[in-house]
Every structure is written in structure tokens, then in C-alpha cells.
Coordinates of C-alpha atoms and ligand atoms in Angstrom, one line a residue:
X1 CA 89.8 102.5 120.9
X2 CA 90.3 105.5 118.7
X3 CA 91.2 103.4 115.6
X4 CA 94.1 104.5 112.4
X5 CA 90.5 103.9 110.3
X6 CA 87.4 103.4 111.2
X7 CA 84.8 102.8 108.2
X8 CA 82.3 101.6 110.3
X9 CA 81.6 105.8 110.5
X10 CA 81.0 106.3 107.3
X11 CA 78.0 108.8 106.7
X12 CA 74.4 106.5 106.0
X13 CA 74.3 108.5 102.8
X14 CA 77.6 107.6 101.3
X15 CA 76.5 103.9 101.9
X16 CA 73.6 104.0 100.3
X17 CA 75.2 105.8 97.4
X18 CA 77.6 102.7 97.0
X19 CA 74.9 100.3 97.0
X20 CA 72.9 101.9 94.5
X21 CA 75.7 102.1 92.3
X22 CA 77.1 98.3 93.1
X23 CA 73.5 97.6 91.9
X24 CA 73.9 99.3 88.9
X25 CA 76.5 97.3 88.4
X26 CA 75.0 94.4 88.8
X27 CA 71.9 94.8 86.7
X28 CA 73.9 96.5 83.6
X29 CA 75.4 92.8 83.4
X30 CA 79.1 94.2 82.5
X31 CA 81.8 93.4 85.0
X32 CA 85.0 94.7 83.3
X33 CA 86.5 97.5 81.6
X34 CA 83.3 99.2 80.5
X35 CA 81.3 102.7 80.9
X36 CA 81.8 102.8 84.9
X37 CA 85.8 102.7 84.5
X38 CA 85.1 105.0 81.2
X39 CA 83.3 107.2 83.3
X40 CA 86.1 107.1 86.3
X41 CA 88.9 107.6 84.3
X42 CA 87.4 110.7 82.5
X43 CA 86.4 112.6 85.6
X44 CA 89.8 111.7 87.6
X45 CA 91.9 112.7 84.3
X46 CA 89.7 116.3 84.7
X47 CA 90.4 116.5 88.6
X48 CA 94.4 115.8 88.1
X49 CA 94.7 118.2 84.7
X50 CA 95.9 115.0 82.5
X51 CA 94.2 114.5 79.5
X52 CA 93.9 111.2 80.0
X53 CA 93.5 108.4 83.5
X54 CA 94.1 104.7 83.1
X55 CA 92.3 103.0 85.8
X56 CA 94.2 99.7 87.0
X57 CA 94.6 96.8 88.9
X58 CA 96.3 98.5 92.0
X59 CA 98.8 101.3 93.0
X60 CA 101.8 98.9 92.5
X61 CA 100.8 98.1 88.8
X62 CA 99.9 101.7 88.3
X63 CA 103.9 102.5 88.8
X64 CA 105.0 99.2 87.1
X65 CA 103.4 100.2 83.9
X66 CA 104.6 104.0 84.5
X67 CA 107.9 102.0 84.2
X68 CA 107.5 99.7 81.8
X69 CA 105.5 101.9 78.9
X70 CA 108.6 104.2 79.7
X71 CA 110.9 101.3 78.7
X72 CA 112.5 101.4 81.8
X73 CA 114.1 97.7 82.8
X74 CA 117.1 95.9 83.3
X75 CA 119.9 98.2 83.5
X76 CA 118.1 101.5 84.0
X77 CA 118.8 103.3 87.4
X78 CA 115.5 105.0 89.0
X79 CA 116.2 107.7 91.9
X80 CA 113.7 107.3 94.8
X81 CA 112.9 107.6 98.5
X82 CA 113.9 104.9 101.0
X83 CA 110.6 106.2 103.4
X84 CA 108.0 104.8 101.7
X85 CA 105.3 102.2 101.4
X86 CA 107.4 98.8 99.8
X87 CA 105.4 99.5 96.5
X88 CA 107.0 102.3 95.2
X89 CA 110.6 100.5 95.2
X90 CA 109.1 96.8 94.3
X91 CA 107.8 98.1 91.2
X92 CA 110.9 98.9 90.0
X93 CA 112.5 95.6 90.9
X94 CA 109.8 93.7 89.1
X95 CA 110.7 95.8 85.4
X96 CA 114.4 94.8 86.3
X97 CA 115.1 97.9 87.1
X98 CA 117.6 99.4 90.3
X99 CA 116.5 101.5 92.5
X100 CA 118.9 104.1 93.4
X101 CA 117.9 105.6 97.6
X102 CA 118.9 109.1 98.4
X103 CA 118.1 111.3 101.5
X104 CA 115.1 112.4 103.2
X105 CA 114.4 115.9 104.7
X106 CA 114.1 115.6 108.1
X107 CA 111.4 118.1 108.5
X108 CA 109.2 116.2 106.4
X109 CA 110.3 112.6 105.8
X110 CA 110.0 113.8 101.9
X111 CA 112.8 113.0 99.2
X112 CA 115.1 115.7 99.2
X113 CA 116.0 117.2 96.4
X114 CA 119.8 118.1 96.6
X115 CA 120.8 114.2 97.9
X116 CA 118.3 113.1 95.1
X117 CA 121.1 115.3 92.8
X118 CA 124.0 113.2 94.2
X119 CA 122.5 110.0 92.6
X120 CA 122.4 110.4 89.0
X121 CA 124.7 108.3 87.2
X122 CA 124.8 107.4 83.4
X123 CA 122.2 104.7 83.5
X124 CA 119.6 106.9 85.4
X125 CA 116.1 107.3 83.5
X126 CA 114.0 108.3 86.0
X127 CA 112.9 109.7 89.4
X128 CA 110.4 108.5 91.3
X129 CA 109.6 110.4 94.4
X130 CA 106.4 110.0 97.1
X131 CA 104.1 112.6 98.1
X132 CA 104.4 110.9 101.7
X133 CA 101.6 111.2 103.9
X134 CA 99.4 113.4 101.6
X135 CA 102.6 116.6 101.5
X136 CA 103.7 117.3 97.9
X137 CA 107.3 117.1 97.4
X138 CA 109.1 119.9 95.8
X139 CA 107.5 119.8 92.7
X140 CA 109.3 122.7 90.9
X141 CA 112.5 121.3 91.8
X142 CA 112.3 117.7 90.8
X143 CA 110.8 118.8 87.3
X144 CA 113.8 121.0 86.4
X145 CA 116.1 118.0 88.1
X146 CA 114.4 115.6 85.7
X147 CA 114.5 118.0 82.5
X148 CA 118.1 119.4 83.0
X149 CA 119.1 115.4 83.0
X150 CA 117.1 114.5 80.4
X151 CA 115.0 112.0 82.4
X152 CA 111.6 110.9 83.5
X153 CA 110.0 112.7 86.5
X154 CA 107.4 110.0 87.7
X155 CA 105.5 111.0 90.7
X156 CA 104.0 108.4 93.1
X157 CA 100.6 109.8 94.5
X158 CA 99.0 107.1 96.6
X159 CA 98.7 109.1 99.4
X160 CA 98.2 112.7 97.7
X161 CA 94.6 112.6 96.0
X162 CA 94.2 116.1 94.7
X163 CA 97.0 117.2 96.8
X164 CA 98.2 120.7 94.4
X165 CA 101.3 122.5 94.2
X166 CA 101.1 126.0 93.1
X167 CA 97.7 124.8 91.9
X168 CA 98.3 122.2 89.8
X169 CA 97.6 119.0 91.0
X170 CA 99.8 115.8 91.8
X171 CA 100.5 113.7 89.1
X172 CA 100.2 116.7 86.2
X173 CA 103.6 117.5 86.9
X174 CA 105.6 114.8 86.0
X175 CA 105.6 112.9 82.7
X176 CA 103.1 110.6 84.8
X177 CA 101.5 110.3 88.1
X178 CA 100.3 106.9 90.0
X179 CA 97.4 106.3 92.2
X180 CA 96.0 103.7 94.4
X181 CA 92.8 103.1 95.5
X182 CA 93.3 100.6 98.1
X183 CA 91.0 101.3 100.9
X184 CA 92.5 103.1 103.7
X185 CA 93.9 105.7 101.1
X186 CA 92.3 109.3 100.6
X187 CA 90.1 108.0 97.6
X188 CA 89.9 104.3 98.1
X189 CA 87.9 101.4 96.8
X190 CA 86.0 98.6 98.5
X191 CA 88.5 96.6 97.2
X192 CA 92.1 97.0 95.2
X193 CA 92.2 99.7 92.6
X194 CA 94.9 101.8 91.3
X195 CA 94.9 104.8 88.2
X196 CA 97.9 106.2 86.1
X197 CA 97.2 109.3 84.6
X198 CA 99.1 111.3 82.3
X199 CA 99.3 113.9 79.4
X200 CA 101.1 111.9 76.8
X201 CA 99.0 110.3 74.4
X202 CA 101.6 107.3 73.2
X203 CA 102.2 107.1 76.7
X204 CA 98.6 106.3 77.5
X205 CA 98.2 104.3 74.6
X206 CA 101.2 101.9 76.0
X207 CA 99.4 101.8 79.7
X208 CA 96.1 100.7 78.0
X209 CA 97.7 97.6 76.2
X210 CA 99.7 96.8 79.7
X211 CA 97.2 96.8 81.6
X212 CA 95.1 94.3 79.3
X213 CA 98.0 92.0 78.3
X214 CA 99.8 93.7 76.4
X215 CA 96.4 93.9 73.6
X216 CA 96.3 96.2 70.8
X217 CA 93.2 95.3 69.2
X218 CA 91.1 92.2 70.7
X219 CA 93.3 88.9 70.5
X220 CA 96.9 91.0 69.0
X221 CA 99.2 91.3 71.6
X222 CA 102.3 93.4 70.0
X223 CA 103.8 93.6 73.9
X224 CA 104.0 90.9 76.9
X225 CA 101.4 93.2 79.2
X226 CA 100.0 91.9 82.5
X227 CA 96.4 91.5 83.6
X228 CA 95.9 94.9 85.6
X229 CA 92.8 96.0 85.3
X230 CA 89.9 98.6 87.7
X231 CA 86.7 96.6 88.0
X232 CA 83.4 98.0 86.9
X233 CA 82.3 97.5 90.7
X234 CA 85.2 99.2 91.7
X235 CA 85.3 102.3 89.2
X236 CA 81.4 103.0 90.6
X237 CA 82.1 102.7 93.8
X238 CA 85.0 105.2 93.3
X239 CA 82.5 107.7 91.5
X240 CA 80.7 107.8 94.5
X241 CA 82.8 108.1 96.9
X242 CA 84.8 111.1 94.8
X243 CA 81.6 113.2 95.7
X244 CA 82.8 113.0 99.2
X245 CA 86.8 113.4 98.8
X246 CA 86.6 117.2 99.3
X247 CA 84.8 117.3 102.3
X248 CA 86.7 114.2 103.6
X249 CA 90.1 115.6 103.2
X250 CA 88.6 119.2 104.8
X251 CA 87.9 116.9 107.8
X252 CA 91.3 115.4 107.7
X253 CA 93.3 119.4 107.7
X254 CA 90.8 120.3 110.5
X255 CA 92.3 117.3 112.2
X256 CA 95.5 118.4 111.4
X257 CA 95.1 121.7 112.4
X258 CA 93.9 120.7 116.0
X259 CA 97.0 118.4 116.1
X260 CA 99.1 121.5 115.0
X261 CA 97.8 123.9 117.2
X262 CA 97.5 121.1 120.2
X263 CA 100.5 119.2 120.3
X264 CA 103.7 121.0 121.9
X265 CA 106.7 121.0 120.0
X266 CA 109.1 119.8 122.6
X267 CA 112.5 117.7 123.0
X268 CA 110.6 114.7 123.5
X269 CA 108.3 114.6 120.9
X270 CA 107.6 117.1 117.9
X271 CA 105.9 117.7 114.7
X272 CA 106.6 117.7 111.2
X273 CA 107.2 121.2 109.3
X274 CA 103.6 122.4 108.1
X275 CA 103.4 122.9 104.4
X276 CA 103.8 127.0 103.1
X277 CA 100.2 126.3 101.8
X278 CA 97.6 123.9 102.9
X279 CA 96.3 123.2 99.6
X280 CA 99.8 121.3 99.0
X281 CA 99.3 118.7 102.2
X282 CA 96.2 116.0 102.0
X283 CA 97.2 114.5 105.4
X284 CA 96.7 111.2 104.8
X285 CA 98.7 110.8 107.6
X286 CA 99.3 112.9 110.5
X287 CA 103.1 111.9 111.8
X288 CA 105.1 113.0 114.9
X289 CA 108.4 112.7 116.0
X290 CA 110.0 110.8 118.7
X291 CA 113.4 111.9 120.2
X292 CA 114.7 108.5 120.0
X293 CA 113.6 104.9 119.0
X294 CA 113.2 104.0 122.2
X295 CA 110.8 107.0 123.2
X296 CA 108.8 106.2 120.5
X297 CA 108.1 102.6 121.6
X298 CA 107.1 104.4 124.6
X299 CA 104.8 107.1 123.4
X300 CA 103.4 104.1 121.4
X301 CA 102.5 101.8 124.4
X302 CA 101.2 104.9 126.3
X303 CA 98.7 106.2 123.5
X304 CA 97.6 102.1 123.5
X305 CA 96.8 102.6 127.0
X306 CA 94.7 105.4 126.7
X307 CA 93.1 103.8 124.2
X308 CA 94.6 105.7 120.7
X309 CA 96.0 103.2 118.0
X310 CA 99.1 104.4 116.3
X311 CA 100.9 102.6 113.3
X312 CA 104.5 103.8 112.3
X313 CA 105.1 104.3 109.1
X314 CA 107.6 103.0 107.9
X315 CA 109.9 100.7 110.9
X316 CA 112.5 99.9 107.8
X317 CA 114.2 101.8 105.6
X318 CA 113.4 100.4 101.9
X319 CA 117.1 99.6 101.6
X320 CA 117.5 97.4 104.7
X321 CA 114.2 95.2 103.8
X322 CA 115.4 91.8 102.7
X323 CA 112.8 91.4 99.5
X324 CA 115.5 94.8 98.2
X325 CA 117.4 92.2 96.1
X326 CA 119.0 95.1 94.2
X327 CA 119.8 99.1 94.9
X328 CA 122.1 101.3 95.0
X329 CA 122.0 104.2 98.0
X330 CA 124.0 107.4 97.6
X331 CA 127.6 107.9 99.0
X332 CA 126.7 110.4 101.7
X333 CA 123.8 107.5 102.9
X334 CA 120.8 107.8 104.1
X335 CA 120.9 109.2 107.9
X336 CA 117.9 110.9 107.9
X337 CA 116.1 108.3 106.4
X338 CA 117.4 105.8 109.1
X339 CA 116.4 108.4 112.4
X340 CA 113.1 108.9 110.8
X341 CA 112.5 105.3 110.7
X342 CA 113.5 104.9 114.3
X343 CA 111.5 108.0 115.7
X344 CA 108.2 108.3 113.7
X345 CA 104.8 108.0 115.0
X346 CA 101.3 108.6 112.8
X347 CA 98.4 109.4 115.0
X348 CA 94.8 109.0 113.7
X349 CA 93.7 111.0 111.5
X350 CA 90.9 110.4 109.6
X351 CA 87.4 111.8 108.1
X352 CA 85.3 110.1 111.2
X353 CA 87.6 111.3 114.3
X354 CA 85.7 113.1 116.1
X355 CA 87.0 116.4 117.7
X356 CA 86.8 114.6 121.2
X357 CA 88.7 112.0 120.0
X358 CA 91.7 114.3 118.9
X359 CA 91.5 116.2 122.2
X360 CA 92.0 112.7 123.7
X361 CA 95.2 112.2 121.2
X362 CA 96.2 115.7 121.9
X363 CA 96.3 115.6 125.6
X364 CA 97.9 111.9 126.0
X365 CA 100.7 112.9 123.7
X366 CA 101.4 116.2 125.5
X367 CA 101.0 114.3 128.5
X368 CA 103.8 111.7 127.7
X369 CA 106.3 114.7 126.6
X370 CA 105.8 116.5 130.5
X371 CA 106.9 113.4 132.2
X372 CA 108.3 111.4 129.3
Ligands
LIG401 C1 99.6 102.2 99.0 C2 100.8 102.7 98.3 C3 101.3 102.1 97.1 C4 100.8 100.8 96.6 O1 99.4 100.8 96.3 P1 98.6 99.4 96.2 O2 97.3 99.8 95.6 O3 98.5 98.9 97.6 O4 99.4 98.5 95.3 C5 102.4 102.6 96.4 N1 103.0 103.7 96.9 C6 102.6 104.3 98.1 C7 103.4 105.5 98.6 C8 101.5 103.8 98.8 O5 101.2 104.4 99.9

């Protein structure tokens, strides 16, 4: 089976790496928040351009305590995406916040801009969009959106490690950017992990009492925090494997590219619009197009015969999953966001496919759109 992941592949090297430095670990005899996650946060602060990273529990907390050292909570509006993990939106319901859904771009699955403009209302304080599948969103656009309403541009990058935009990187844009490290993500951990990093220094000094309940100085807690913190074992492990996040997401645009250059846009299947510059798209995913829902259940069970997994992502619209106890959506809807549920499809694509492997992809997909 040509698998979503595979980390069975990984390079001997890299594995050896991670043992050495889990032994380290080990034998140092200090398990949390010490000069491992020291360490980590200073080099990923350098490689996003914030002057400062706050590594944490996991991607969800990372947004939650965006949110909540922002005093953002009951009766605040947030604008976001509705095509996205359930993270991004469940962090804002759990600081009793509302999320407010506006419209995807079609060509993209990313948050559009001019429906995200249709959603403001009095009690909006932030926007939250999703560098979805490793593309940047319009960067430029949202940051004048948030500073002409006088609100909080927060940008959720769990799938855009050291994606840029115009050469600044995800996350230095907006008043904050949130990571996670979980492990099938561009930079992931053995393990949960998650990083907020940001060029504000009240703002980081409020994410480094969240994140270690609500603690100012040991045993004075002047705010109810949460426990949310990166692990010494975890923070190593992520230095090591950072040495090989450039060449891994080289392997991942190469797959791309071959997908790109492979695959035939056609009526029955097609691909999402390439990014103007490559340096903007991490392709954490690599996502086609279905003409219908019922083509892509199709396409789906004919890749799983040849042997290629697929995953969709996402089947549900955030705003039609039950656990969205509260939201508001935009009065033009989300159409988009609804079709692009029904019709996408993410092929593998990750650092150990092998060119083979895509030609396999390549061919049964173009295969299913002659007959299909
Ligand atoms: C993975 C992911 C999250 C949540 O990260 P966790 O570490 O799993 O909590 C949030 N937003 C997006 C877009 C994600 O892909």
C-alpha cells in the first residue's frame, strides 16, 4: 500500500539522531520545561522571525492561549474558515468564544478574503484563518483586514512549517502564529507538541503563565492558566528533526510537482490552483478535486484498489459537526465550503514516496478520469 505516512522510511540517520538526543534526555535527569525546550523555542522563534516561541502542550492549546492572552472569550466574535482540522474552531469554543464561518476559495480550499469581510460585526476581535495544506493564505490582505477593523490577525500554521509569503514566514505576520507538532505534520514530534510564537513581549509573557497554570513566579498564579506544556523529550526530538525539515519539505514540492505536471486537469477530476511562488506552499497535503461527491467515493475506492491510500480532508464542514455548539456563518453561506467538502481528495504526499510510487498515483488517477 502506498500509505498517507509512512515513518517506517525514515532515513537510519535521523533515527539515530533522535535516540541520541532522547538519551540526552534521559541522562540530564530534567523532564520538563528546561534547556531542550529553551533551546527549541529560541531556534523556531529565529526560523519564523518572532522574537520570541512558546513551546506547548499541542496545536489546539497553542491557539487557545493565542485566544485567551488576547482576552478573547464569552461574547467576542472570531472570523475563521469552516475547511479545516476541528482544532482551529474548538479552540475558540473552549475560551467562550463564537466562531463566525465565512467562504472558501474554490481554487484553493483557503479562507477568502472578501466573504471573510462580510462577517465583521461589532463584537468581532479576531481572525483566525488556516494555512490549509501547507498554502499561505492571503497574507497581505488579511493583515490590512485585521488593522483597518482594529482587530487581531491570528494565523493558524499547523500545516505551514516555514511556509513564507513575500519572504516572511507564517506566523510573523499576524499578532501571533500557532503550531503543532503532532506527528504527521511537516515538523512533528514523537508525540503531541504544539509552539505559539509571536513578536509581542506582554503577549508572550501571558502565553508563558498559561501554559504553566496560569504561574507568575513559582507558586503565584495571578491568572487561571492550564497545564500546556512541550516536554524536554519532545523539544529534542524536534531539534533533530528541524535539521531535516528543509530537505523534507523539498521532497514533498518535488512530489508536488510530479503530481502537477502528471495529473490531467479534466471534468472528472482536477487540481487545486498552484501557488504564484513555491516558497508560499509547504504541501503538507497534496489535494484534488472530484466533480461530484459521488465521483470522489469512486476515485477513492479505485486508488484503494490499486493499492494508494487517500484520506479526505475535511468530509464536514466545521459548521455542520455536532460538537459546533455555537457559530455564526455569513449571510451569503458557505457554498464553496460545502462542494469542497463533498469533492476533495488528498493523495500521498510525503518525504518517503518514492517517485515510482507517485507514477503509480499519477497513472491510476488519470486512469479513473479517461473512463470515469
Ligand atoms: C493539527 C491541526 C491543529 C491541532 O493541532 P493538535 O496538535 O493536534 O492539537 C490545529 N489546526 C490545524 C489546521 C491542524 O491541522
Amino acid at each position: 500500500m502506498i500509505l498517507m505516512n509512512d515513518f517506517a522510511r525514515e532515513p537510519a540517520e535521523l533515527i539515530q539522531a533522535q535516540v541520541s538526543a532522547a538519551e540526552r534526555v534521559f541522562r540530564s535527569g530534567w523532564y520538563i520545561l528546561g534547556n531542550e525546550v529553551k533551546a527549541f523555542e529560541e531556534r523556531w522563534a529565529t526560523l519564523c522571525g518572532t522574537s520570541h516561541a512558546i513551546g506547548v502542550g499541542n496545536g489546539l492549546d497553542a491557539i487557545e492561549i493565542a485566544l485567551r492572552a488576547l482576552a478573547i472569550g464569552p461574547g467576542d466574535e472570531v472570523i475563521t474558515t469552516p475547511v479545516t482540522a476541528f482544532a482551529t474552531t474548538l479552540a475558540v469554543l473552549r475560551v467562550g468564544a463564537t466562531p463566525v464561518f465565512a467562504d472558501i476559495d474554490p481554487g484553493t480550499g483557503l479562507l477568502d478574503p472578501s466573504s471573510a469581510r462580510t462577517a465583521f460585526s461589532l463584537r468581532t476581535k479576531a481572525i483566525l484563518p488556516v494555512h490549509l495544506y501547507g498554502q499561505t493564505v492571503d497574507l497581505p490582505t488579511f493583515s490590512a483586514l485585521a488593522q483597518e477593523n482594529h482587530i487581531h490577525l491570528i494565523e493558524d500554521c499547523a500545516q505551514a512549517h516555514l511556509a513564507t509569503y513575500d519572504g516572511r514566514p507564517v506566523g510573523s505576520w499576524g499578532v501571533c502564529g500557532a503550531f503543532s507538532f503532532y506527528p504527521t505534520k511537516n515538523l512533528g514530534a514523537v508525540g503531541d507538541g504544539g509552539a505559539l510564537v509571536c513578536s509581542d513581549q506582554n503577549l508572550a509573557q501571558s502565553a508563558l503563565m498559561l501554559r504553566n497554570y496560569g504561574q507568575s513566579v513559582r507558586y503565584y498564579h495571578p491568572v487561571e492558566g492550564l497545564n500546556s506544556r512541550l516536554d524536554e523529550l519532545q523539544a529534542a526530538i524536534l531539534s533533530c528533526r528541524l535539521e531535516w525539515l528543509g530537505s523534507f519539505t523539498a521532497r514533498r514540492r518535488a512530489v508536488a510537482r510530479l503530481y502537477d505536471s502528471g495529473i490531467h486537469d479534466t471534468r472528472v477530476v482536477r487540481k487545486l490552483s498552484k501557488p504564484a511562488d513555491l516558497s508560499r506552499h509547504v504541501y503538507h497535503l497534496y489535494v484534488v478535486v472530484a466533480r461530484d461527491e459521488q465521483t470522489r467515493q469512486r476515485l477513492q475506492a479505485h486508488l484503494d484498489s490499486v493499492g494508494v491510500q487517500t484520506h479526505i480532508h475535511y468530509p464536514v464542514p466545521i459548521p455542520h459537526q455536532k460538537g459546533c455548539t455555537r457559530m455564526r456563518t455569513v449571510d451569503s453561506g458557505i457554498p464553496n465550503a460545502l462542494r469542497h467538502a463533498q469533492c476533495c481528495l488528498s493523495l500521498p504526499c510525503h518525504p518517503g514516496v518514492t517517485d515510482d510510487e507517485v507514477a503509480v498515483v499519477v497513472e491510476a488517477v488519470n486512469s479513473f478520469a479517461r473512463h470515469g
